[in-house]
Structures are given as C-alpha cells and as structure tokens.
Short mmCIF file of C-alpha atoms in Angstrom, two decimals:
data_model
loop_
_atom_site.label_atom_id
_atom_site.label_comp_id
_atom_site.label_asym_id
_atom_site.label_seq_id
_atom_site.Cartn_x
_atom_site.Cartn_y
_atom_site.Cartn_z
CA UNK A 915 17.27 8.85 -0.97
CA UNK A 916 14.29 9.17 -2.35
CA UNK A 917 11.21 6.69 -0.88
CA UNK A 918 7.64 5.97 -1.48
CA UNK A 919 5.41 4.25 0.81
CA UNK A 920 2.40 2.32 0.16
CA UNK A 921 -0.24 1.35 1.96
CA UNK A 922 -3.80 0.02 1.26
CA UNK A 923 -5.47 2.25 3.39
CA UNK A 924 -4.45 5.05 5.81
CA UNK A 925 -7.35 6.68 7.97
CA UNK A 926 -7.12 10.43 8.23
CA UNK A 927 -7.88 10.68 11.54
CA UNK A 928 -7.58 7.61 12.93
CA UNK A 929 -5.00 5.57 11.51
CA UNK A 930 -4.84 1.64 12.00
CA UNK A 931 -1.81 0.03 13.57
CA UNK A 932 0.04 -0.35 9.57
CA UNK A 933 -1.18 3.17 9.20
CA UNK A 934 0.70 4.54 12.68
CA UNK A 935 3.81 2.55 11.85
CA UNK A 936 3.84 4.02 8.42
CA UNK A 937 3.28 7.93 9.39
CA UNK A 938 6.39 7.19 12.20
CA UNK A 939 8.15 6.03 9.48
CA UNK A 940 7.84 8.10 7.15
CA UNK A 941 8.48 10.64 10.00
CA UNK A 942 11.68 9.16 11.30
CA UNK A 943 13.13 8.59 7.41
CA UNK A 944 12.46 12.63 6.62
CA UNK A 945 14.53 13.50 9.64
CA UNK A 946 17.73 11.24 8.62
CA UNK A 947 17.45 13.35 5.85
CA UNK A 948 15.43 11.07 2.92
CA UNK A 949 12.59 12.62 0.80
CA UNK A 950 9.39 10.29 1.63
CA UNK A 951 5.86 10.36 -0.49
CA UNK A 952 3.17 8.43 1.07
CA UNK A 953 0.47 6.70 -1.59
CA UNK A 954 -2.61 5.29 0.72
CA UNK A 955 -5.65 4.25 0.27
CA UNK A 956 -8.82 6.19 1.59
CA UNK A 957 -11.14 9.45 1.85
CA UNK A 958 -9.09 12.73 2.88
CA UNK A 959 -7.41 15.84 1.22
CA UNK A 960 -3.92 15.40 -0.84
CA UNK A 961 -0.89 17.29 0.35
CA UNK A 962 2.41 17.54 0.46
CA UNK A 963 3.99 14.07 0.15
CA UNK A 964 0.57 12.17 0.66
CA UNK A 965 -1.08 11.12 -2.75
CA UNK A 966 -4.42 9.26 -2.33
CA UNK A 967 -6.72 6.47 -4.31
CA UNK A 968 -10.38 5.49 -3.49
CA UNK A 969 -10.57 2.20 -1.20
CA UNK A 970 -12.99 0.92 0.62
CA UNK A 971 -12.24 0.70 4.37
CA UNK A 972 -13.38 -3.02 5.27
CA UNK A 973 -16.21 -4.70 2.93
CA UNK A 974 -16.39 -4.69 -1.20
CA UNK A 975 -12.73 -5.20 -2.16
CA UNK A 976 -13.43 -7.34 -4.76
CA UNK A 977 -16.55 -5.42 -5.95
CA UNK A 978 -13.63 -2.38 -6.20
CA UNK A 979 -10.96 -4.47 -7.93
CA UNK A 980 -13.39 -5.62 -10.35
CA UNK A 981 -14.66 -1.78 -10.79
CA UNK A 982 -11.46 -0.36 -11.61
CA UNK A 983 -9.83 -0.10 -8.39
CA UNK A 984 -6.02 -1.38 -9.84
CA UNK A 985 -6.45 1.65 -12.17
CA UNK A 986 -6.90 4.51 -9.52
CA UNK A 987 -3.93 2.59 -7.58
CA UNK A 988 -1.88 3.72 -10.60
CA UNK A 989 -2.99 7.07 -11.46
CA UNK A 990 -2.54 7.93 -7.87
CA UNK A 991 1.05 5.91 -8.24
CA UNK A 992 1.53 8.35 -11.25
CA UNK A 993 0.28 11.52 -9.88
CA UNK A 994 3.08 10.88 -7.11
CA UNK A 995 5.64 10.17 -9.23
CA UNK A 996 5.47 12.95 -11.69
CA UNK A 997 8.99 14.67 -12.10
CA UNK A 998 9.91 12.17 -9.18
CA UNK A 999 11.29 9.00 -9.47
CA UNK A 1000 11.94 6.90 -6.06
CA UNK A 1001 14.90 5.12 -5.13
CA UNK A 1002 13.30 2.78 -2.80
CA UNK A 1003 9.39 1.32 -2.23
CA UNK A 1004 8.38 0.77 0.82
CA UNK A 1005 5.34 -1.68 1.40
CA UNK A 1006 3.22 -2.21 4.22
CA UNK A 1007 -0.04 -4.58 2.29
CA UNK A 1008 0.07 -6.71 -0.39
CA UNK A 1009 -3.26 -5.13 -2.63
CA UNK A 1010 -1.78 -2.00 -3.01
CA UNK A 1011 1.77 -3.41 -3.31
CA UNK A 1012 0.71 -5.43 -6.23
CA UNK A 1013 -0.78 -2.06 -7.93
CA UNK A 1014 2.48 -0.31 -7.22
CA UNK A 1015 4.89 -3.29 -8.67
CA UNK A 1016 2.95 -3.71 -11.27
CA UNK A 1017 3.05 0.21 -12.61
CA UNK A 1018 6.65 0.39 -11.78
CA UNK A 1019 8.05 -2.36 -12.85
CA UNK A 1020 10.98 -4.21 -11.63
CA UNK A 1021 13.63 -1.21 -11.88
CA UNK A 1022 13.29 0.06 -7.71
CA UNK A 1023 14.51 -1.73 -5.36
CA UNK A 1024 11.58 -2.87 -3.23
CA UNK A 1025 10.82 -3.77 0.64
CA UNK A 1026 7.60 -5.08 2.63
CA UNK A 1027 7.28 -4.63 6.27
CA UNK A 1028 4.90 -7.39 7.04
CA UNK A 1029 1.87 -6.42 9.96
CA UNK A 1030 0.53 -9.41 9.62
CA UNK A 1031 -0.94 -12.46 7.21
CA UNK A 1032 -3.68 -10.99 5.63
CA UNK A 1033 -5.21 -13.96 4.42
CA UNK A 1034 -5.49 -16.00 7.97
CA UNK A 1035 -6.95 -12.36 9.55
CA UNK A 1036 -9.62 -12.32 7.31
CA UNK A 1037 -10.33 -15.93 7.65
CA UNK A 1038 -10.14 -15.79 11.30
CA UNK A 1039 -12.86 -12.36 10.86
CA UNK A 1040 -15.31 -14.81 9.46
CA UNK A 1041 -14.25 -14.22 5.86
CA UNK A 1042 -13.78 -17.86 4.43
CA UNK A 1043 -11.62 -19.98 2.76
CA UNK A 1044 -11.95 -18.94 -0.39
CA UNK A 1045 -11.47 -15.32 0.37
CA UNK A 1046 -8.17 -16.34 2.22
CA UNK A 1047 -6.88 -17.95 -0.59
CA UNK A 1048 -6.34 -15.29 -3.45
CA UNK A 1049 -5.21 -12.85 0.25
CA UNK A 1050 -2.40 -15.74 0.71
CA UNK A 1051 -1.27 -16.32 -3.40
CA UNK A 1052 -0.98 -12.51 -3.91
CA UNK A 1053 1.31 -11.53 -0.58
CA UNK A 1054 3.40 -14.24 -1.71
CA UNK A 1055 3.65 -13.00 -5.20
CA UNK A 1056 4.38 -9.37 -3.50
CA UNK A 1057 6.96 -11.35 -0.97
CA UNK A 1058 8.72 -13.46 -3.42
CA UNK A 1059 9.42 -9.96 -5.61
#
C-alpha cells in the first residue's frame, strides 16, 4: 500500500514528539512491506521519501498562511505525488492536513492520529482565545473528513 504522511513540521535534527511518532511510523509501515512518503514542514534537504514546504517553527503562522503558505503545502503535496498516487493519508496536524485534503480531494481514504488539541495548547502557551478558536474549527473540519 502506498501511504503519505503529513505533518506540519518535522525538525531535522531534533524532531518533536508528532515528529518521533511519525519517523517510527513511517519506519515500522516500510518494514510490513508499504511504500511511505513523508511531506513535513520545515528547513532541511529533500530525499528519498521526505518532500518538504517552508513553515515556520513556532511564531508567524498566520503571517505565513496569509503569505502563501497553503500554496507551498501543495506544490510540495505535488512534487511528492508525481507519478505516485497514495492509497492512504496519514495525518498527524490539522494545518497541514487541511493543505493536503484540500489538493487531493476526497478520493484517498484518510486517517489523523491526534497528539493533542491544538487549539487548548496554544491557549494554555499564552496564545488567546481568539487564536484558539480558528486552531479548534479547522481540526474539526480535518476530524469530521
């Protein structure tokens, strides 16, 4: 089977805790014998099976969406899907999910492994009600899909 992961950000050398659980993934789904491409946000070389957008690590996410960001989400989507169509999508944020859904359409079977309510982390950071708000409407839009 043929499966492509997304995630909104994947350190290169220091993965988060999403990050981690997606590499092991991705790890333990190539040795049962699936093909896996990994599209992630953040700085660091493409290779084989790991296809990359711009994203900012922590601060100016709306500054980015506004700039363009849902368009390098799917030219990166596109660059890994070239001559490769997956079978499965395998989510691990909402943003990038969105992106992903979006420029795929409703054709491939989806899944979301959930880390954690974006939304009530950021508020509980310091970020604010009304940046918790659009978090919470769009990983339910990504959930209810």
């Amino acid at each position: 089977m043929k499966v492509l992961t997304v995630s909104d950000y994947l350190g290169e050398d220091n993965p988060s805790g999403s990050g981690r659980y997606l590499l092991e993934t991705a790890k333990s789904l190539r040795a049962l014998g699936h093909e896996v491409r990994i599209l992630a946000g953040g700085e660091g070389r493409e290779e084989c099976g790991l296809f990359r957008f711009p994203f900012p690590a922590s601060t100016g996410r709306a500054r980015w969406l506004v700039g363009g960001g849902w368009t390098g989400i799917g030219k990166a989507h596109a660059r890994a899907t070239e001559g490769w169509a997956p079978e499965r999508l395998l989510f691990h944020q909402p943003l990038s999910a969105a992106a992903v859904l979006r420029a795929s359409g409703d054709s491939v079977p989806a899944r979301y492994v959930f880390h954690s309510p974006w939304g009530a982390e950021l508020e509980a950071r310091g970020g604010g009600r009304l940046q918790r708000w659009p978090r919470a409407r769009m990983a339910r839009r990504v959930l209810a899909r």
